[in-house]
Coordinates of C-alpha atoms in Angstrom, one line a residue:
M1 CA 0.0 0.0 0.0
D2 CA 1.3 3.5 -0.9
K3 CA 2.1 5.8 2.0
I4 CA -1.0 7.7 3.0
N5 CA -0.9 11.5 3.1
W6 CA -3.1 11.9 6.1
Q7 CA -3.1 15.7 6.0
N8 CA -4.2 15.7 2.4
E9 CA -7.0 13.3 3.2
I10 CA -8.3 15.7 5.9
E11 CA -7.9 18.7 3.6
I12 CA -10.2 17.0 1.1
R13 CA -12.9 16.8 3.7
K14 CA -12.2 20.3 5.2
E15 CA -15.5 22.0 4.3
D16 CA -17.6 19.1 5.7
L17 CA -15.5 19.0 8.8
L18 CA -16.0 22.7 9.4
T19 CA -19.7 22.6 8.7
D20 CA -20.2 19.7 11.1
T21 CA -18.1 21.3 13.8
Q22 CA -20.1 24.6 13.5
Q23 CA -23.4 22.7 13.8
L24 CA -22.2 20.9 16.9
L25 CA -20.9 24.1 18.4
Q26 CA -24.2 25.8 17.8
I27 CA -25.9 23.5 20.4
K28 CA -25.8 25.0 23.9
S29 CA -24.8 21.8 25.7
V30 CA -24.4 23.1 29.3
L31 CA -25.4 20.9 32.2
D32 CA -29.0 21.8 33.2
E33 CA -30.5 19.4 35.7
N34 CA -33.4 21.8 36.3
A35 CA -34.6 21.2 32.8
A36 CA -33.9 17.4 33.0
T37 CA -36.3 14.9 31.5
E38 CA -36.4 11.1 31.6
T39 CA -34.6 10.9 28.2
A40 CA -32.3 13.9 29.0
P41 CA -31.2 13.5 32.6
L42 CA -28.4 16.1 32.3
G43 CA -30.4 18.6 30.3
I44 CA -31.9 19.0 26.9
G45 CA -28.9 20.8 25.3
V46 CA -26.4 18.2 26.5
K47 CA -28.6 15.4 25.1
A48 CA -29.0 17.2 21.8
A49 CA -25.2 17.4 21.4
L50 CA -24.9 13.6 22.1
D51 CA -27.8 12.9 19.6
Y52 CA -26.0 15.1 17.0
M53 CA -22.9 13.0 17.1
L54 CA -24.7 9.6 17.2
D55 CA -26.9 10.6 14.3
L56 CA -23.8 11.8 12.3
G57 CA -22.2 8.4 13.0
A58 CA -25.2 6.5 11.9
K59 CA -25.6 8.5 8.7
D60 CA -21.9 7.8 7.8
G61 CA -22.3 4.1 8.3
F62 CA -20.7 3.5 11.7
T63 CA -22.2 1.3 14.5
V64 CA -23.7 3.6 17.1
K65 CA -25.1 3.0 20.6
E66 CA -26.6 5.3 23.3
V67 CA -26.1 4.4 26.9
D68 CA -28.7 5.6 29.4
H69 CA -29.1 9.0 27.7
V70 CA -25.8 10.2 29.2
A71 CA -23.2 8.7 26.9
G72 CA -22.8 6.8 23.7
H73 CA -20.3 5.4 21.2
I74 CA -19.5 5.4 17.5
E75 CA -17.7 2.2 16.4
M76 CA -15.9 0.7 13.4
G77 CA -13.6 -2.2 12.7
Q78 CA -13.4 -5.7 14.0
G79 CA -11.3 -7.8 16.4
E80 CA -11.2 -8.8 20.0
E81 CA -9.2 -5.8 21.2
L82 CA -10.8 -2.3 21.5
L83 CA -9.2 1.1 20.8
G84 CA -11.0 3.8 22.7
I85 CA -11.1 7.5 21.8
L86 CA -12.7 9.4 24.7
C87 CA -14.4 12.7 24.0
H88 CA -17.1 14.9 25.5
V89 CA -19.7 17.2 24.1
D90 CA -20.8 19.1 27.3
V91 CA -19.4 22.6 27.8
V92 CA -19.0 25.0 30.7
P93 CA -21.4 28.0 30.8
E94 CA -20.5 30.7 28.4
G95 CA -20.0 33.6 30.8
D96 CA -20.0 37.3 29.8
G97 CA -17.8 39.5 27.6
W98 CA -17.8 37.7 24.3
S99 CA -17.0 39.5 21.1
S100 CA -19.6 37.4 19.2
D101 CA -22.4 34.9 20.0
P102 CA -20.8 32.2 22.1
Y103 CA -22.9 29.6 20.2
G104 CA -22.7 31.3 16.8
A105 CA -19.5 29.3 15.8
E106 CA -18.4 32.3 13.8
I107 CA -15.3 31.9 11.7
R108 CA -12.9 34.8 11.5
E109 CA -9.2 35.1 11.0
G110 CA -8.7 31.4 10.6
K111 CA -10.5 30.5 13.9
I112 CA -13.8 29.2 15.0
Y113 CA -15.1 31.1 18.0
A114 CA -17.6 29.3 20.3
R115 CA -17.9 27.8 23.7
G116 CA -16.5 24.3 23.4
A117 CA -14.4 25.1 20.3
I118 CA -11.2 23.8 22.0
D119 CA -12.9 22.0 24.9
D120 CA -14.0 19.6 23.5
K121 CA -16.3 19.8 20.5
G122 CA -13.7 20.8 18.0
P123 CA -11.3 18.0 19.0
T124 CA -14.2 15.6 19.1
M125 CA -15.1 16.4 15.5
A126 CA -11.4 16.2 14.5
A127 CA -11.2 12.7 15.9
Y128 CA -14.5 11.7 14.3
Y129 CA -13.2 12.8 10.9
A130 CA -10.0 10.8 11.6
M131 CA -12.2 7.7 11.9
K132 CA -14.2 8.7 8.9
V133 CA -11.0 8.9 6.7
I134 CA -10.0 5.4 7.7
K135 CA -13.5 4.1 7.1
E136 CA -13.8 5.7 3.7
L137 CA -10.3 4.5 2.6
D138 CA -11.5 1.0 3.7
L139 CA -8.2 0.4 5.5
P140 CA -7.9 -3.0 7.2
L141 CA -8.1 -3.0 11.0
N142 CA -7.4 -5.8 13.5
K143 CA -9.0 -3.9 16.4
R144 CA -12.4 -2.3 16.9
V145 CA -12.2 1.5 17.1
R146 CA -14.7 3.2 19.3
M147 CA -15.3 6.9 19.9
I148 CA -16.8 7.1 23.4
I149 CA -18.8 10.3 23.9
G150 CA -19.5 11.7 27.4
T151 CA -21.8 14.5 28.5
D152 CA -20.7 15.3 32.0
E153 CA -17.0 15.8 31.8
E154 CA -17.2 19.4 33.0
S155 CA -19.0 18.4 36.2
D156 CA -19.0 14.9 37.8
W157 CA -18.1 12.5 35.1
R158 CA -21.4 10.6 35.6
C159 CA -21.4 9.9 31.9
V160 CA -18.2 7.7 31.9
D161 CA -19.0 6.3 35.3
R162 CA -22.3 4.9 34.0
Y163 CA -20.8 4.0 30.6
F164 CA -18.1 1.7 32.0
E165 CA -20.6 0.1 34.3
V166 CA -22.3 -1.5 31.3
E167 CA -19.8 -1.3 28.5
E168 CA -16.3 -2.8 28.1
M169 CA -13.1 -0.9 29.0
P170 CA -10.9 -0.3 25.9
T171 CA -7.7 -2.2 25.7
L172 CA -5.9 1.0 25.0
G173 CA -6.9 4.5 24.0
F174 CA -6.5 8.3 24.1
A175 CA -8.5 11.4 24.9
P176 CA -8.2 14.4 22.6
D177 CA -8.9 16.8 25.5
A178 CA -5.6 18.3 26.7
D179 CA -2.2 19.0 25.1
F180 CA 0.1 17.6 22.5
P181 CA 2.5 15.8 22.4
I182 CA 1.4 13.2 25.0
I183 CA 0.4 13.4 28.7
Y184 CA 1.3 10.0 29.9
A185 CA 1.2 10.6 33.7
E186 CA -1.2 12.4 35.9
K187 CA -0.9 13.0 39.7
G188 CA -3.4 11.8 42.1
I189 CA -5.9 14.4 43.3
W190 CA -7.1 14.4 46.9
D191 CA -9.5 17.1 48.0
F192 CA -10.0 17.3 51.7
A193 CA -10.3 19.7 54.6
I194 CA -8.8 19.9 58.1
V195 CA -11.4 21.0 60.7
Q196 CA -11.0 22.8 64.0
P197 CA -14.0 22.3 66.4
P198 CA -15.8 25.4 67.8
A199 CA -14.4 27.1 70.8
I200 CA -15.8 25.7 74.1
H201 CA -15.1 28.9 76.0
V202 CA -13.4 32.0 74.8
E203 CA -11.2 34.0 77.1
K204 CA -11.0 37.8 76.7
A205 CA -8.2 39.0 74.5
A206 CA -6.8 42.3 73.2
V207 CA -8.0 41.3 69.6
N208 CA -11.2 39.3 68.9
V209 CA -11.4 37.8 65.5
L210 CA -15.0 38.1 64.3
E211 CA -14.6 36.6 60.9
F212 CA -11.9 35.4 58.5
S213 CA -12.5 33.9 55.1
S214 CA -10.7 33.4 51.8
G215 CA -11.1 31.4 48.6
R216 CA -14.1 29.7 46.9
R217 CA -12.6 26.5 45.5
M218 CA -10.0 24.1 46.8
N219 CA -8.4 23.8 43.4
M220 CA -7.7 27.5 43.0
V221 CA -5.2 29.7 44.8
P222 CA -7.3 32.3 46.6
D223 CA -6.9 35.8 45.2
Y224 CA -8.9 37.6 48.0
A225 CA -9.1 37.4 51.8
I226 CA -11.0 39.3 54.4
A227 CA -11.0 39.5 58.2
T228 CA -12.8 41.6 60.7
V229 CA -11.5 42.0 64.3
E230 CA -12.7 43.8 67.4
T231 CA -10.1 45.8 69.4
V232 CA -9.3 49.1 71.0
Q233 CA -6.0 49.1 69.1
T234 CA -7.5 49.9 65.7
T235 CA -5.1 52.7 64.8
E236 CA -2.1 50.7 65.8
L237 CA -3.3 47.6 63.9
K238 CA -4.0 49.7 60.8
Q239 CA -0.4 50.9 60.8
D240 CA 1.0 47.4 61.4
Y241 CA -1.1 46.1 58.5
E242 CA 0.3 48.7 56.2
L243 CA 3.8 47.7 57.1
F244 CA 3.0 44.1 56.6
L245 CA 1.6 44.8 53.1
H246 CA 4.7 46.9 52.2
K247 CA 7.1 44.2 53.6
H248 CA 5.6 41.5 51.4
S249 CA 4.8 43.8 48.3
L250 CA 1.1 43.1 48.6
T251 CA -2.0 45.0 47.8
G252 CA -4.7 45.4 50.4
K253 CA -6.6 47.9 52.6
S254 CA -8.1 48.3 56.0
E255 CA -11.1 50.1 57.3
I256 CA -11.9 51.2 60.8
K257 CA -15.5 51.4 62.1
Q258 CA -15.7 52.3 65.8
N259 CA -13.9 49.5 67.6
Q260 CA -13.7 47.2 64.6
I261 CA -11.2 47.0 61.8
T262 CA -11.6 45.0 58.6
F263 CA -8.6 43.9 56.6
E264 CA -8.7 43.0 53.0
L265 CA -5.9 41.5 50.9
E266 CA -5.5 40.8 47.2
G267 CA -3.6 37.8 45.9
V268 CA -3.1 36.3 42.5
S269 CA -5.2 33.4 41.5
A270 CA -3.8 30.3 39.8
H271 CA -4.7 26.6 39.4
G272 CA -4.2 24.7 42.6
M273 CA -2.0 22.1 40.9
E274 CA 0.9 24.5 41.2
P275 CA 0.4 27.0 44.0
K276 CA 3.7 28.7 43.3
N277 CA 2.1 30.3 40.2
G278 CA -0.2 32.4 42.4
V279 CA -0.1 34.5 45.6
N280 CA -2.4 33.0 48.3
A281 CA -4.3 35.8 49.9
G282 CA -5.6 33.5 52.7
L283 CA -2.1 32.4 53.7
F284 CA -0.8 35.9 53.9
L285 CA -3.7 37.4 55.8
A286 CA -3.7 34.5 58.3
S287 CA 0.0 34.9 58.9
F288 CA -0.6 38.5 59.8
L289 CA -3.4 37.6 62.2
A290 CA -1.3 35.0 63.8
D291 CA 1.0 37.7 65.3
L292 CA -1.9 39.6 66.9
Q293 CA -2.9 39.2 70.6
V294 CA -5.9 37.0 69.8
D295 CA -7.5 34.3 72.1
E296 CA -6.2 30.8 72.2
H297 CA -8.8 29.3 69.8
A298 CA -7.9 31.9 67.1
K299 CA -4.2 31.7 67.9
T300 CA -4.2 27.9 67.3
Y301 CA -5.9 28.3 63.9
F302 CA -3.8 31.2 62.6
T303 CA -0.5 30.0 63.9
F304 CA -1.2 26.6 62.3
V305 CA -1.6 28.3 59.0
R306 CA 1.5 30.4 59.5
D307 CA 3.7 27.6 60.8
Y308 CA 2.6 24.6 58.6
L309 CA 1.3 26.1 55.4
F310 CA 2.7 29.6 54.7
E311 CA 5.4 29.5 52.0
D312 CA 5.3 25.7 51.8
S313 CA 3.3 24.2 49.0
R314 CA 5.2 20.9 49.1
G315 CA 4.0 19.6 52.4
N316 CA 7.4 19.7 54.1
K317 CA 6.1 21.1 57.4
L318 CA 3.2 18.7 57.4
G319 CA 5.6 15.7 57.0
I320 CA 4.1 14.6 53.7
A321 CA 6.6 16.0 51.2
Y322 CA 7.3 13.5 48.3
H323 CA 8.9 13.5 44.8
D324 CA 9.3 11.0 42.1
E325 CA 10.9 11.1 38.7
I326 CA 7.7 10.5 36.8
T327 CA 5.5 13.3 38.1
G328 CA 7.8 15.4 40.3
D329 CA 6.8 17.1 43.6
L330 CA 3.7 16.5 45.7
T331 CA 1.9 19.9 45.9
I332 CA -0.7 21.1 48.4
N333 CA -2.9 24.1 47.9
A334 CA -4.9 25.7 50.7
G335 CA -7.8 27.0 48.7
K336 CA -10.6 27.7 51.1
F337 CA -10.4 29.2 54.6
I338 CA -13.2 29.8 57.1
Y339 CA -12.7 30.8 60.7
S340 CA -15.5 31.0 63.2
K341 CA -15.6 30.7 67.0
G342 CA -19.2 29.4 67.2
K343 CA -18.9 26.8 64.4
D344 CA -16.4 24.5 62.8
S345 CA -13.4 26.4 61.3
S346 CA -11.7 24.8 58.3
I347 CA -9.0 24.9 55.7
G348 CA -9.9 23.2 52.4
F349 CA -7.1 21.7 50.3
T350 CA -6.3 20.0 47.0
M351 CA -3.3 17.8 47.1
R352 CA -1.7 16.6 43.9
Y353 CA 0.5 13.6 44.6
P354 CA 3.0 11.7 42.5
V355 CA 2.1 8.3 41.0
T356 CA 4.4 6.4 43.4
F357 CA 3.1 8.2 46.5
D358 CA 1.4 6.0 49.1
W359 CA -1.8 8.0 49.7
E360 CA -3.1 5.9 52.6
K361 CA 0.2 6.4 54.5
G362 CA 0.2 10.1 53.7
K363 CA -3.3 10.5 55.0
E364 CA -2.3 8.7 58.2
T365 CA 0.7 11.0 58.6
L366 CA -1.4 14.1 58.3
T367 CA -4.1 12.8 60.7
A368 CA -1.4 12.0 63.3
R369 CA 0.1 15.5 62.9
L370 CA -3.3 17.0 63.7
L371 CA -3.9 15.0 66.8
K372 CA -2.2 17.4 69.1
F373 CA -4.5 20.1 67.9
Q374 CA -7.6 17.9 68.3
W375 CA -8.5 18.7 64.7
R376 CA -9.8 16.2 62.2
V377 CA -9.4 15.4 58.5
E378 CA -12.5 15.3 56.3
S379 CA -12.0 13.7 52.9
F380 CA -14.1 14.8 50.0
S381 CA -12.7 12.9 47.0
N382 CA -9.6 11.0 46.0
S383 CA -8.8 10.4 42.3
M384 CA -5.9 7.9 42.1
P385 CA -2.8 8.8 39.9
H386 CA -2.9 7.7 36.3
H387 CA 0.2 6.5 34.5
V388 CA 0.9 4.6 31.3
D389 CA 4.4 3.2 30.9
Q390 CA 6.6 5.2 28.5
D391 CA 7.7 2.0 26.8
S392 CA 4.2 0.7 26.1
F393 CA 2.9 0.1 22.6
L394 CA 0.4 3.0 23.0
V395 CA 3.0 5.6 24.0
Q396 CA 5.7 4.5 21.6
T397 CA 3.2 4.5 18.7
L398 CA 1.8 7.9 19.5
Q399 CA 5.3 9.3 19.8
K400 CA 6.2 7.9 16.4
V401 CA 3.1 9.2 14.7
Y402 CA 3.4 12.7 16.2
E403 CA 7.0 13.0 15.2
E404 CA 6.3 11.9 11.6
E405 CA 3.3 14.3 11.2
T406 CA 4.9 17.3 12.8
G407 CA 8.6 16.9 12.5
E408 CA 9.0 17.7 16.2
K409 CA 10.1 15.6 19.1
A410 CA 7.2 14.0 21.0
E411 CA 8.1 14.9 24.6
L412 CA 6.2 13.0 27.3
L413 CA 4.4 15.2 29.7
S414 CA 3.3 14.7 33.3
I415 CA 0.8 17.0 35.0
G416 CA -0.8 17.8 38.3
G417 CA -4.2 18.2 36.8
G418 CA -6.6 15.5 35.8
T419 CA -7.6 14.8 32.2
Y420 CA -10.5 12.7 30.8
A421 CA -7.8 10.0 29.9
R422 CA -7.8 8.8 33.5
S423 CA -11.2 7.2 32.9
L424 CA -9.3 4.7 30.7
K425 CA -7.3 2.0 32.3
A426 CA -4.6 2.3 29.6
G427 CA -5.1 5.7 28.1
V428 CA -3.2 9.0 27.6
A429 CA -4.2 12.5 26.8
F430 CA -3.2 13.3 23.2
G431 CA -3.8 16.9 22.0
P432 CA -5.5 19.0 20.7
L433 CA -3.5 22.0 21.9
F434 CA -0.1 22.2 20.3
P435 CA 3.0 23.4 22.2
G436 CA 3.1 27.2 22.4
S437 CA -0.6 27.6 21.6
E438 CA -2.8 29.8 23.7
D439 CA -5.1 27.9 26.0
I440 CA -8.4 29.7 26.1
A441 CA -10.7 26.9 27.3
H442 CA -13.4 28.1 29.7
Q443 CA -12.6 31.7 28.9
K444 CA -14.5 34.3 26.9
D445 CA -13.9 34.2 23.1
E446 CA -12.8 30.5 23.2
Y447 CA -11.6 29.4 19.8
I448 CA -9.9 26.7 17.9
E449 CA -7.4 27.4 15.1
I450 CA -8.7 25.8 11.9
E451 CA -5.3 24.8 10.7
D452 CA -4.5 23.2 14.1
M453 CA -7.8 21.3 14.0
L454 CA -7.0 20.0 10.6
K455 CA -3.5 19.0 11.7
A456 CA -4.8 17.3 14.8
A457 CA -7.3 15.4 12.7
A458 CA -4.5 14.1 10.5
I459 CA -2.5 13.1 13.5
Y460 CA -5.5 11.3 15.0
A461 CA -6.2 9.4 11.7
H462 CA -2.6 8.3 11.5
A463 CA -2.6 7.3 15.1
I464 CA -5.8 5.3 15.0
Y465 CA -4.6 3.4 12.0
E466 CA -1.2 2.6 13.5
L467 CA -2.8 1.5 16.8
A468 CA -5.6 -0.6 15.3
R469 CA -4.1 -2.1 12.1

């Protein structure tokens, strides 16, 4: 067989690919359980996007199946082994400030603008056309190839959870829902809180902390913190706070109202998988409060933050620091702070831990560290690390294909975030974002570069053929 020019095969189908992509993007497929029906449990828009893909697959001669109205698949080929391509058609809410209709799928300056363009409808259609090329060329396959389509990736992954309860797990696969070249390792993700019980009795102190809070989500570095205290030393504390802000090159303000003073502090938000990329407003304001003449209950909370968390995103002071060569450092982000005397006070965390880290042992270490404070750990969720061996057939094949199609080295990436690929037992994240490209997923004016989408489709076609032949 002559060598196949995959990019040319995609170029031949370019207009159809763009039209189908635009039509899929024009469906507002945001989770809406308030408008759920028996046949659309996650909302009518989400279900419409799933139906669009399954109808397209059926029209083009693929085998299609819907699973409980929350997922489905499009399949071709034959064989005992199954190659999975994991995609999703739900999107996050559009938000404000767009330059054009977020569901208009307008093409301008070589880009398609729409919510879901890069995450994940554009890549889904690129992968679909990759399958279509192989089908239309009637290339021989020794594995079945199945595009698995989810509808709840942006929320709770109920789509893939249900799908894999009733359908087989692919032998190997990839998710076109992250970055090129290849993400082969993802850290574990543990979301938890440490909780301080309410004060039993509060002795009088020079400074009484009335409230302290910072952050809205555990997986984000808080960019704002606020605290209100009661004291006769308002003028003195205002001066101390200004010196503190100056010392740490921070932005903030304080306001005095009678015998109360409110402190506000601005930080810099960042994803919680790498806290060093942000400035944690909660940690800074708590460390300031720790040095005030507060009562014992408040002192315990704020000195804990200062002594165990401030300027330590690697868990060294908590005794859980860890590093491996595959995924690097364990990181811990304090993303949500609430202090109260009359109720539980807490600090919410996301911990991203390396693939060889013993999570159970780490949890025991942390729990033991908190015993002397009589605090407790509340675990919300734990997603185990995901790792595919770099010498596996899957990784080696994708590296070879990527290098042949782009002429660039296929570096293996490991990340602290979680991709859809961790739903697969032997799967990696593979594109669609090329190195150096702007990542505008979840932001206003989200777009996909048309040339990049065509290039990704060609890479996917080549990859599918090499993996399934």
